[in-house]
mmCIF file of C-alpha atoms in Angstrom:
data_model
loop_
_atom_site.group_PDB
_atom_site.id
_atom_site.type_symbol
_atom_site.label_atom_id
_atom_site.label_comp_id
_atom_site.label_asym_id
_atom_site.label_seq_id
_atom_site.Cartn_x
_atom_site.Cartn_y
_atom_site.Cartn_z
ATOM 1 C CA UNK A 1 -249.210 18.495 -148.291
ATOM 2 C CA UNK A 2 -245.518 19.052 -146.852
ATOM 3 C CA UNK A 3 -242.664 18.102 -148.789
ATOM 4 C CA UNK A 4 -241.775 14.694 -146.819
ATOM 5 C CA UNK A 5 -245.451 13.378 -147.052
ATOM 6 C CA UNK A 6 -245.370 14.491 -150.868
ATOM 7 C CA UNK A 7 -242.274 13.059 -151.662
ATOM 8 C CA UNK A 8 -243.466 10.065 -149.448
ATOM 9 C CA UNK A 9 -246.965 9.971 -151.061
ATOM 10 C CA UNK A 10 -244.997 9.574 -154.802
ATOM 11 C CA UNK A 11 -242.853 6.908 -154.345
ATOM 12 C CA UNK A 12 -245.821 4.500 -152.942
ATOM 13 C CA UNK A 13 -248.452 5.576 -154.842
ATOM 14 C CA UNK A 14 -250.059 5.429 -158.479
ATOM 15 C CA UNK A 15 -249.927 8.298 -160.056
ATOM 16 C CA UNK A 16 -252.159 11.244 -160.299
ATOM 17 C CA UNK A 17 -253.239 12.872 -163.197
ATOM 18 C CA UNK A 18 -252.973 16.638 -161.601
ATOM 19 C CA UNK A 19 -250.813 18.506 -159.569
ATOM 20 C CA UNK A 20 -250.188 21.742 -158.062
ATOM 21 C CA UNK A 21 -246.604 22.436 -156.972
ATOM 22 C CA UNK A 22 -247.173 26.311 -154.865
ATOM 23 C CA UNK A 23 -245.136 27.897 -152.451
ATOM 24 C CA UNK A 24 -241.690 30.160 -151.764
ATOM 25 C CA UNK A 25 -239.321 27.025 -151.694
ATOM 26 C CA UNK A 26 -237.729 27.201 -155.106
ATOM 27 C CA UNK A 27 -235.898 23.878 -154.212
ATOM 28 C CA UNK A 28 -238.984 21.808 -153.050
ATOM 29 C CA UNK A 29 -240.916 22.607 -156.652
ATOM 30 C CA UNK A 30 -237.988 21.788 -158.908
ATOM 31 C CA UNK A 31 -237.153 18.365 -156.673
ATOM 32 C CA UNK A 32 -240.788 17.397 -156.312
ATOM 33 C CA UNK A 33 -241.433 18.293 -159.958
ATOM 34 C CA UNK A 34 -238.303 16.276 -161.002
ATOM 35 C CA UNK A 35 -239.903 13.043 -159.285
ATOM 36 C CA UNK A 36 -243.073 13.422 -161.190
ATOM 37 C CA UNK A 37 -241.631 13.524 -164.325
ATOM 38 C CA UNK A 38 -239.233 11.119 -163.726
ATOM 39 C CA UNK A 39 -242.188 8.397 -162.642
ATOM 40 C CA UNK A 40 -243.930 9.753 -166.398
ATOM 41 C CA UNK A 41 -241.351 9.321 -168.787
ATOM 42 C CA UNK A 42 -238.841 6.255 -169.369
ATOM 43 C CA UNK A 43 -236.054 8.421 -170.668
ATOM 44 C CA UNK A 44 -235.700 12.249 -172.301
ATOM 45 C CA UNK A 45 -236.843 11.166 -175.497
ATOM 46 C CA UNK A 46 -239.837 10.405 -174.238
ATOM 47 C CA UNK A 47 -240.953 13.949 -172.111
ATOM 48 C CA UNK A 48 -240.095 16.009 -175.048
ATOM 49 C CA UNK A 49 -242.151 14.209 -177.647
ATOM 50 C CA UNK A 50 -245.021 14.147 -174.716
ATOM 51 C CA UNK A 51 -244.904 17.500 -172.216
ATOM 52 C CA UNK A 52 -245.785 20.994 -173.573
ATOM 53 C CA UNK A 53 -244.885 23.854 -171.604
ATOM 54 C CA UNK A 54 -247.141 27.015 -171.230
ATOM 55 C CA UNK A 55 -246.657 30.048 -168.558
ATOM 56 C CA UNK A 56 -248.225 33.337 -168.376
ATOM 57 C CA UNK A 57 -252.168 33.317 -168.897
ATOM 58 C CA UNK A 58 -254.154 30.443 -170.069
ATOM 59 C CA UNK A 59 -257.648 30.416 -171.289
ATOM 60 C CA UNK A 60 -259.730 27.794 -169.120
ATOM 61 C CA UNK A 61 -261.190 26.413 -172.828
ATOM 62 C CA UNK A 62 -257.764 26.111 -174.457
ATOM 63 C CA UNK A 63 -256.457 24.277 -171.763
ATOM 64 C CA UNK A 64 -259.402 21.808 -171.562
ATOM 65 C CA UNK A 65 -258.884 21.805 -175.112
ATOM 66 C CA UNK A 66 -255.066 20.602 -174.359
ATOM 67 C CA UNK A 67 -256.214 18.345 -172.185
ATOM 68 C CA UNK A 68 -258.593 16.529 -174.184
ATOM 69 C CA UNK A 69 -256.339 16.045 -177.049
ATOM 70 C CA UNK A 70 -255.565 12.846 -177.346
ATOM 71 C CA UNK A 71 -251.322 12.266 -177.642
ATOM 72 C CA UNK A 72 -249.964 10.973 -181.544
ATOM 73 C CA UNK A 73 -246.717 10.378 -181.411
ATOM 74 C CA UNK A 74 -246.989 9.476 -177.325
ATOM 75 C CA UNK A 75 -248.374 7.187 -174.908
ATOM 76 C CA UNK A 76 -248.840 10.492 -172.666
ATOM 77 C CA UNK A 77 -250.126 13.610 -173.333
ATOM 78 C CA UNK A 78 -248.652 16.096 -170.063
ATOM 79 C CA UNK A 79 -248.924 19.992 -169.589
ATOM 80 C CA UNK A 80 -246.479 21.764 -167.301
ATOM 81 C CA UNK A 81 -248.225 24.957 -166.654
ATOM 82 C CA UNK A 82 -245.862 27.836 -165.017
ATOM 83 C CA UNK A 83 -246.977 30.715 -162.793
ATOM 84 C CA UNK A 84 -250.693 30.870 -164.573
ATOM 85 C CA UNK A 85 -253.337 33.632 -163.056
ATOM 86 C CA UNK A 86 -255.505 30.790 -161.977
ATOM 87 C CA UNK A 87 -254.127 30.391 -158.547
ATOM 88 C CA UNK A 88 -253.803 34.000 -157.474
ATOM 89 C CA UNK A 89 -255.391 36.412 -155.041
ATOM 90 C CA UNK A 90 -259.104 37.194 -155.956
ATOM 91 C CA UNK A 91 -261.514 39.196 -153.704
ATOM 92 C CA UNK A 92 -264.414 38.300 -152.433
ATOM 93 C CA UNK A 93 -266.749 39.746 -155.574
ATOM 94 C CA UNK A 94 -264.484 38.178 -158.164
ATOM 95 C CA UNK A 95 -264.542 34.947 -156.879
ATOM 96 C CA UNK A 96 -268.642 35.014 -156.541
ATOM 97 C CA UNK A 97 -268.361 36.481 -160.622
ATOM 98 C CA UNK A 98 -265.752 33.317 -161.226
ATOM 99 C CA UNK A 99 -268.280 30.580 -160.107
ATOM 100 C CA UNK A 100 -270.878 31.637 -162.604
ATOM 101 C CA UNK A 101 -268.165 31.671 -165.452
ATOM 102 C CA UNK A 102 -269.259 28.499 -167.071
ATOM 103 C CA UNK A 103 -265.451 27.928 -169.122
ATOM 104 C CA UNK A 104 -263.977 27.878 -165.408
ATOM 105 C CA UNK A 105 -266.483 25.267 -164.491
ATOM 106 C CA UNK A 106 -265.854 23.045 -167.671
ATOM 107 C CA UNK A 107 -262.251 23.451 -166.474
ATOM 108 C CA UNK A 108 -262.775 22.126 -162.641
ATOM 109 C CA UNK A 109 -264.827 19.355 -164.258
ATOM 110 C CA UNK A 110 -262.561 18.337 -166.493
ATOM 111 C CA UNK A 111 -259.635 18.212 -163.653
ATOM 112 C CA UNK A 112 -261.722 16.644 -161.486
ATOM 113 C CA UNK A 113 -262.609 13.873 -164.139
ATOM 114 C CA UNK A 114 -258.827 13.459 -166.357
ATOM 115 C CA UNK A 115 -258.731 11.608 -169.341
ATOM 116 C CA UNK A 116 -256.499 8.241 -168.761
ATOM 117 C CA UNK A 117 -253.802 9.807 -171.340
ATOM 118 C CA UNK A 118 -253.399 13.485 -170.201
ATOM 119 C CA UNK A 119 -251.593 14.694 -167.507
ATOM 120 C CA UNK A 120 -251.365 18.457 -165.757
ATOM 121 C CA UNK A 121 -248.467 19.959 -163.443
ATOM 122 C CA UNK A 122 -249.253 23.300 -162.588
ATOM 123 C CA UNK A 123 -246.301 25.014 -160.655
ATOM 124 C CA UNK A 124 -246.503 28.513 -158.800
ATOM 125 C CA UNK A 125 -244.066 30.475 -157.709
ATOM 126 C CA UNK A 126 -245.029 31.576 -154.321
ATOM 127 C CA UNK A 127 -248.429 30.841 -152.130
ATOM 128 C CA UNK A 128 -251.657 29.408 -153.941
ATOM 129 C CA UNK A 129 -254.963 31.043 -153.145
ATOM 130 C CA UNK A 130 -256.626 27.857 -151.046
ATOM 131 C CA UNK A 131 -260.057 29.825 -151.106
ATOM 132 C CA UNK A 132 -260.236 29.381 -155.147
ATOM 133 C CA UNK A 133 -262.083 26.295 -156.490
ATOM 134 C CA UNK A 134 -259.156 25.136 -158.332
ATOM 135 C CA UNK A 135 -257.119 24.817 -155.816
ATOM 136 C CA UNK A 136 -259.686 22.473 -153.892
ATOM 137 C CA UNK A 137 -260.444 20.827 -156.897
ATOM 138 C CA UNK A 138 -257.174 19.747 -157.041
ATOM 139 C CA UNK A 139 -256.435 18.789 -153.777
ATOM 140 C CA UNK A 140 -259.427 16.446 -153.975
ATOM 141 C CA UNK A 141 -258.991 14.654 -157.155
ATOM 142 C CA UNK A 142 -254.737 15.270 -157.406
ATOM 143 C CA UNK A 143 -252.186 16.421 -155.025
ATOM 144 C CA UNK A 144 -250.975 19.681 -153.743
ATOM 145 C CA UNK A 145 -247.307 20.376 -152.616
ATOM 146 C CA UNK A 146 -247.179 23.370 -150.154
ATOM 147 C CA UNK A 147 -243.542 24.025 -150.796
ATOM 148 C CA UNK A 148 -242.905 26.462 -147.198
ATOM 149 C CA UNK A 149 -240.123 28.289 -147.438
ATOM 150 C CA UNK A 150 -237.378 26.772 -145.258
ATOM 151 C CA UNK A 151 -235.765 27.844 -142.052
ATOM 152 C CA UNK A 152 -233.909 26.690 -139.357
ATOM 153 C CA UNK A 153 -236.816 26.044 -137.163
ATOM 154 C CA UNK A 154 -239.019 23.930 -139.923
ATOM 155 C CA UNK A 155 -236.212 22.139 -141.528
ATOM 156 C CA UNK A 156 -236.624 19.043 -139.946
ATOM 157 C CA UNK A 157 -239.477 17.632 -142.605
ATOM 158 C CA UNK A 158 -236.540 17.962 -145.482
ATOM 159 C CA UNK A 159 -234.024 16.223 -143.505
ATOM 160 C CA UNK A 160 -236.235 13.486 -142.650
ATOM 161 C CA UNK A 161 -237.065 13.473 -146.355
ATOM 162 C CA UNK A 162 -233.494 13.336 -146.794
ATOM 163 C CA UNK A 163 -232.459 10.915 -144.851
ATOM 164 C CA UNK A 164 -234.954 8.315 -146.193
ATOM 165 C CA UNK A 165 -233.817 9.125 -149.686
ATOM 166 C CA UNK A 166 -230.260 8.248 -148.929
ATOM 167 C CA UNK A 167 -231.294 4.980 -146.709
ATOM 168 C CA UNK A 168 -229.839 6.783 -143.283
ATOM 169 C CA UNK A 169 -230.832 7.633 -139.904
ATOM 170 C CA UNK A 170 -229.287 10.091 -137.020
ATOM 171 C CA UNK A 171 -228.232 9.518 -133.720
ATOM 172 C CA UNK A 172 -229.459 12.624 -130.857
ATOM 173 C CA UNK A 173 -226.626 13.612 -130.774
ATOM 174 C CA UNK A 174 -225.936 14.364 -134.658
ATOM 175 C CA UNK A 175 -229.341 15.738 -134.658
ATOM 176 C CA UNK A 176 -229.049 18.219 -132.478
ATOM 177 C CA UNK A 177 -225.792 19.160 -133.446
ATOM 178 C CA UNK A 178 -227.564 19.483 -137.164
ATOM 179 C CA UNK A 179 -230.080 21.678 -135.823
ATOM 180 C CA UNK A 180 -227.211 24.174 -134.130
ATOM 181 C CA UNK A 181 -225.736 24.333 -137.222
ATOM 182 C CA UNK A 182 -228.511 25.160 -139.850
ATOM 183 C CA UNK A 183 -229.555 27.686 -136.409
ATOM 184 C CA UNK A 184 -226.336 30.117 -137.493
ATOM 185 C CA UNK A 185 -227.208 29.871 -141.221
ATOM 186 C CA UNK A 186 -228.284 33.413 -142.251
ATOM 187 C CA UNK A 187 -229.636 32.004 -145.389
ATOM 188 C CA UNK A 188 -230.488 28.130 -145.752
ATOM 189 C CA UNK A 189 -229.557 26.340 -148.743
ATOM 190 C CA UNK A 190 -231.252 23.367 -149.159
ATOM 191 C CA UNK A 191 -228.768 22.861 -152.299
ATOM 192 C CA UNK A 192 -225.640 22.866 -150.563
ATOM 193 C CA UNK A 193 -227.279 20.874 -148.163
ATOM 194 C CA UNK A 194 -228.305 18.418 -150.552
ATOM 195 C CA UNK A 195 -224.877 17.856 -151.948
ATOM 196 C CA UNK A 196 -223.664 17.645 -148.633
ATOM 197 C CA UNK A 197 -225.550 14.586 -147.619
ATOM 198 C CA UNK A 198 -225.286 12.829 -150.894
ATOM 199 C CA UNK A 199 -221.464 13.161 -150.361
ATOM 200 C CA UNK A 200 -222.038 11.804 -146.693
ATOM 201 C CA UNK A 201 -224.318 8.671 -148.208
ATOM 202 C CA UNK A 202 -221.691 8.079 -151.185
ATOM 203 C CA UNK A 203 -218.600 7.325 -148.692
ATOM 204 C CA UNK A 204 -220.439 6.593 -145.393
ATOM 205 C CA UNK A 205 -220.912 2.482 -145.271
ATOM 206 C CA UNK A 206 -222.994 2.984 -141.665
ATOM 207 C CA UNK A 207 -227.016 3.571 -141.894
ATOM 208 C CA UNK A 208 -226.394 5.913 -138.787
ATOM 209 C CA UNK A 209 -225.378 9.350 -139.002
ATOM 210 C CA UNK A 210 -223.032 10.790 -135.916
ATOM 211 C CA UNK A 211 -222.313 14.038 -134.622
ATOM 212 C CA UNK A 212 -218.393 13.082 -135.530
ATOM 213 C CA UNK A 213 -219.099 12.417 -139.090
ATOM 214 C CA UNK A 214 -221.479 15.673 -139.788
ATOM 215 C CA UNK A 215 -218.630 17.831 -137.874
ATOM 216 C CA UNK A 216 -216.452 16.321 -140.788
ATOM 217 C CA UNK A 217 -218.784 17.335 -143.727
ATOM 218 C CA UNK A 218 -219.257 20.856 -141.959
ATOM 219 C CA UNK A 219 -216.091 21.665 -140.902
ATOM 220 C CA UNK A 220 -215.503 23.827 -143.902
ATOM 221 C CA UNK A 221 -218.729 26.186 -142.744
ATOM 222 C CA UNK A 222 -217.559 29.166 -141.347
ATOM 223 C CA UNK A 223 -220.925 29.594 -139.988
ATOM 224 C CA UNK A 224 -220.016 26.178 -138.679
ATOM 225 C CA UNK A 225 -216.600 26.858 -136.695
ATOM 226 C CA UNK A 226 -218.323 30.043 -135.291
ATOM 227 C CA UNK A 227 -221.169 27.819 -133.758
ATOM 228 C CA UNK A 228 -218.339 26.392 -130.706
ATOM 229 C CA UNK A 229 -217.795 29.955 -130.072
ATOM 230 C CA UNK A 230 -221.435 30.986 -130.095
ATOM 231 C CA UNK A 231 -222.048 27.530 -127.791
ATOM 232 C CA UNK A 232 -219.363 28.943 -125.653
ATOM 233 C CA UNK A 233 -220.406 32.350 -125.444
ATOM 234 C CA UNK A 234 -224.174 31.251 -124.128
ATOM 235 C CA UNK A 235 -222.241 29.046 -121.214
ATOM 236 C CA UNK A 236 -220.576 32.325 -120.612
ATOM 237 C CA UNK A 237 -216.625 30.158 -120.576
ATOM 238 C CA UNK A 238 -214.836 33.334 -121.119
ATOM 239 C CA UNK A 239 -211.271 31.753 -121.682
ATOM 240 C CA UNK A 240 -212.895 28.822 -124.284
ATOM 241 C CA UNK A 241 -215.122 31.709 -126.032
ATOM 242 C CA UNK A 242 -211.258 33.922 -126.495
ATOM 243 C CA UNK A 243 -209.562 30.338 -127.739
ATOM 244 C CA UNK A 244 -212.029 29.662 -130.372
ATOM 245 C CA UNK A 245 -212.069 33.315 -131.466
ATOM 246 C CA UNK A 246 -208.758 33.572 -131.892
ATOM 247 C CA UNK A 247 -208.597 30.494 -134.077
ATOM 248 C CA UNK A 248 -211.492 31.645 -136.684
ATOM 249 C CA UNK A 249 -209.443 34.909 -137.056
ATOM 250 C CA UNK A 250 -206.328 33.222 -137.563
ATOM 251 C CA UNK A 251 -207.820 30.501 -140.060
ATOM 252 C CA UNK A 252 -208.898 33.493 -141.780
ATOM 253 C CA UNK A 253 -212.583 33.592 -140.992
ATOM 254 C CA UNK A 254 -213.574 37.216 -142.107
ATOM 255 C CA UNK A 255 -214.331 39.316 -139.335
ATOM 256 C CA UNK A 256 -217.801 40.350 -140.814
ATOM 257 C CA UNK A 257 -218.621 36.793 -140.240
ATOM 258 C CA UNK A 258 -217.920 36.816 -137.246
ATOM 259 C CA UNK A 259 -219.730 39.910 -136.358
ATOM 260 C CA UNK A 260 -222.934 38.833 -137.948
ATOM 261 C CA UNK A 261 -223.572 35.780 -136.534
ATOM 262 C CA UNK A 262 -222.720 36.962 -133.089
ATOM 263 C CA UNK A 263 -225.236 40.262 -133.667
ATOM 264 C CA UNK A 264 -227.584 37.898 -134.482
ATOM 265 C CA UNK A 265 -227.291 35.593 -131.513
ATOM 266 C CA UNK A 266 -226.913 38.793 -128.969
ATOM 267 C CA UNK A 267 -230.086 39.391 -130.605
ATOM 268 C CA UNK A 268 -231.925 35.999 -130.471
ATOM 269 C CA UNK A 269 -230.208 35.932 -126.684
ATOM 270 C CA UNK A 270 -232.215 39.450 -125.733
ATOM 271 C CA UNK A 271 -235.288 38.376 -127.643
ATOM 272 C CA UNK A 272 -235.257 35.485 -125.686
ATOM 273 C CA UNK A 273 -235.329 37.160 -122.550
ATOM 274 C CA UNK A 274 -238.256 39.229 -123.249
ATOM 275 C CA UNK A 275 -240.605 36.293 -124.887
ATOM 276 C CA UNK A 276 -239.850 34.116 -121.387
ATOM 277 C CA UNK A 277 -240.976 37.541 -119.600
ATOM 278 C CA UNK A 278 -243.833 38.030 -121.316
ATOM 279 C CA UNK A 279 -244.986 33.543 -120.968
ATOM 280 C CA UNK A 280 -243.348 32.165 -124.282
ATOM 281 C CA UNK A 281 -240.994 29.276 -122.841
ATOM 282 C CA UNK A 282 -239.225 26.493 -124.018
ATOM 283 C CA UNK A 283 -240.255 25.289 -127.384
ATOM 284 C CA UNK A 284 -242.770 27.559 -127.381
ATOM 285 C CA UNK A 285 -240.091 30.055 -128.559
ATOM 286 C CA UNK A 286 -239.360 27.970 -131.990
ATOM 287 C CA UNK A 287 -241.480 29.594 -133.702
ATOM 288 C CA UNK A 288 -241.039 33.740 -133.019
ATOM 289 C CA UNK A 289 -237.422 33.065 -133.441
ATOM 290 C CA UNK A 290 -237.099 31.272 -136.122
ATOM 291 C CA UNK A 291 -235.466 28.310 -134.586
ATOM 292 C CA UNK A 292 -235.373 24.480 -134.333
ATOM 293 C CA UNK A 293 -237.451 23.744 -131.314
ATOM 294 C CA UNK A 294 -234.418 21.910 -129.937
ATOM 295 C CA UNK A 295 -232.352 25.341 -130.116
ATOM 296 C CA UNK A 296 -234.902 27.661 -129.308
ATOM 297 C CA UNK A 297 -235.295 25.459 -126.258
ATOM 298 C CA UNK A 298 -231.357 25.817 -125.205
ATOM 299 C CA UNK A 299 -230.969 29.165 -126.103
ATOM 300 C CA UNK A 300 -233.956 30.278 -124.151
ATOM 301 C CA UNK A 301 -232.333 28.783 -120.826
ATOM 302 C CA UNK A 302 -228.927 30.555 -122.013
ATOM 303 C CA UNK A 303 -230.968 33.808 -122.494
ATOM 304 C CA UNK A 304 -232.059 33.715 -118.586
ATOM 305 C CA UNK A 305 -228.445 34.067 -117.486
ATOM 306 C CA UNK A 306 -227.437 36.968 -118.856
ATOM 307 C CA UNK A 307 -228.116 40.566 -117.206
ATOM 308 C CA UNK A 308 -230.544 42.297 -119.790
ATOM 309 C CA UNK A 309 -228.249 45.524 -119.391
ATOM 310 C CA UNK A 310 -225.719 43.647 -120.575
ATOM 311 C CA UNK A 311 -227.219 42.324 -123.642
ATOM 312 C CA UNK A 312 -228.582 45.689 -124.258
ATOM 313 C CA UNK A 313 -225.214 47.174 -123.584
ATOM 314 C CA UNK A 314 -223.447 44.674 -126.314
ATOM 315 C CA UNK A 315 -226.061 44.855 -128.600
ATOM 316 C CA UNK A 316 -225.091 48.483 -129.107
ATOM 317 C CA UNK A 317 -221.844 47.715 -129.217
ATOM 318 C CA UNK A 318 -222.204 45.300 -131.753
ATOM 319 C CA UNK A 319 -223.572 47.575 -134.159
ATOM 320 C CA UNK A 320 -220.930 50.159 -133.503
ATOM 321 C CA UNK A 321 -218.723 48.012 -134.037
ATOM 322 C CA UNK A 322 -219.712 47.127 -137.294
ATOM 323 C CA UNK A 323 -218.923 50.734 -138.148
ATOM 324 C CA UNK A 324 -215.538 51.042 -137.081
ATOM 325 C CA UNK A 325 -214.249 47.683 -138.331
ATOM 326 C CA UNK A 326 -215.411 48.437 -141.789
ATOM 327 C CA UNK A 327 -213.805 51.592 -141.908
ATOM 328 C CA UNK A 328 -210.473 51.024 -140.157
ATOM 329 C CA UNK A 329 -210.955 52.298 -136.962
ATOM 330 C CA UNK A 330 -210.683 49.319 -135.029
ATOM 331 C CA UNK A 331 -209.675 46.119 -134.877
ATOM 332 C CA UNK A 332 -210.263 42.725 -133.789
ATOM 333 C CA UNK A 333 -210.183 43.771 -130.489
ATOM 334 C CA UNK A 334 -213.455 44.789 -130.411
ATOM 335 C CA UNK A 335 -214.292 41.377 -130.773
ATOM 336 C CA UNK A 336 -212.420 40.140 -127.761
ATOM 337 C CA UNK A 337 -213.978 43.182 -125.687
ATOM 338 C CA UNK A 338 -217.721 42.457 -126.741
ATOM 339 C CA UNK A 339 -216.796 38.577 -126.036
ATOM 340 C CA UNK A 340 -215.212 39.173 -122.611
ATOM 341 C CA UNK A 341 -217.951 41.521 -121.777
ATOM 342 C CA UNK A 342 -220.577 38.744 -122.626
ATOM 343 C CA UNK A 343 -219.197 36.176 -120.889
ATOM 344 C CA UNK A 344 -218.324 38.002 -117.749
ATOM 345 C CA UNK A 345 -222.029 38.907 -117.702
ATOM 346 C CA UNK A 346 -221.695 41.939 -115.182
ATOM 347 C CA UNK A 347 -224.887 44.792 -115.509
#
């Protein structure tokens, strides 16, 4: 189950008595894990007199064991088990040699059957093994978070999340000028994001969200003042690409900024070219370039524009320019060149 429908799932419904919490996104298992505690225990107090933590390898029998223990000092008696080796990779010969292992069988039986007092939270650190027994034991008689790691082109199932946590909904406009931004992150924090929007909800009165009040929250980005001149660049406006440029370098946006996030859309831009050549179109492109379908849509009709020589031709210079900023051999000028260049769009 994705986050949203997890997340979703929790605050409607009665609680489970196991859970698996898998996958790469760090922030999905500590959020969704958060909620399920939260819905357990009353206060603090409370979860520490009740939860017991165990990581590493577990014996199937101790943990039934654990299970079947009734609580003393609690109405509760819940087990948080970290990264075990009962959700890994097995081949095809070890899993036949695990079905006949008759403690592993108590243990699915006793999942699949919880006493009304015990509860069990396993969370792994990267991708569950679907094919194992537990893992479909689990997802019949619990519920399984598949926490995918997040980028730019998959992030819409936290924000929707998001937004329904905070009571708020977007406009198209703000949406798509969401999905442009989070489209020149390099590296997606779902953190910062977080904060971001809680600060939004806090001293926002209106339920919608619009384009002019996320351009407030971002405007500190530099990946964020960088995405006019990257908007610029695709529409090939020379003289509005050389404005905004100049601005980032005088409101001190490193140049290395700069130069990554335009290597990177050079790139996307030439990539592009040669999945429409080879079929992939429109939305279709999302997913090989790791984009918001929205973007991947608008940059593939900004790709077709451009001369491939040219791209080619920038591309290069882009990386040799990396070079001789870094070690003093040029300066922003190269910029303006590779800019001009782009824009002007001559092969």
């Amino acid at each position: 189950m994705k986050f949203g429908d997890f997340m979703a799932s929790l605050q409607r419904g009665e609680l489970k008595h196991v859970y698996l919490l898998a996958g790469e996104e760090h922030y999905y298992i500590e959020k969704a894990q958060e909620r399920i505690l939260s819905r357990l225990f009353a206060n603090p107090q409370e979860q520490g007199e009740a939860m017991q933590k165990i990581s590493g390898v577990v014996d199937s029998d101790d943990l039934v064991g654990l299970i079947e223990t009734a609580p003393f000092f609690a109405s509760k008696n819940v087990l948080l088990l970290q990264d075990t080796s009962l959700f890994k990779d097995k081949n095809e010969g070890e899993e036949k040699k695990a079905g006949k292992d008759k403690k592993l069988e108590r243990l699915l039986a006793t999942l699949a059957d919880m006493p009304e007092f015990s509860y069990v939270i396993f969370v792994q650190n990267g991708k569950a093994d679907k094919r194992r027994k537990i893992y479909k034991t689990i997802e019949k008689n619990g519920m399984v978070l598949e926490a995918e790691a997040i980028r730019a082109w998959n992030i819409n199932d936290w924000l929707q999340g998001k937004l329904q946590t905070i009571n708020k909904d977007m406009d198209g406009e703000a949406m798509a000028y969401f999905s442009g931004v989070v489209s020149t992150m390099q590296t997606i924090s779902l953190e910062f994001l977080d904060r971001e929007f809680d600060k939004l909800a806090l001293f926002s009165q209106d339920r919608r969200i619009t384009r002019a009040l996320l351009e407030k929250v971002f405007a500190g980005l530099p990946e964020v003042s960088v995405f006019a001149l990257l908007d610029a660049i695709s529409e090939r406006k020379a003289k509005k690409a050389l404005q905004l440029l100049r601005r980032q370098l005088n409101d001190g946006t490193y140049f290395t900024v700069i130069l990554a996030l335009l290597t990177r859309h050079v790139r996307q831009l030439w990539q592009a070219q040669v999945l429409q050549q080879q079929g992939i179109r429109g939305k279709a492109l999302a997913k090989p370039l790791e984009l918001n379908p929205f973007i991947a849509e608008k940059l593939g009709r900004a790709a077709m524009q451009f001369p491939a020589a040219v791209l080619k031709r920038n591309m290069l210079e882009l990386i040799d320019a990396d070079y001789f900023l870094k070690t003093g051999q040029a300066g922003d000028e190269v910029l303006e060149h590779i800019v001009i260049d782009l824009c002007r769009g001559e092969a």
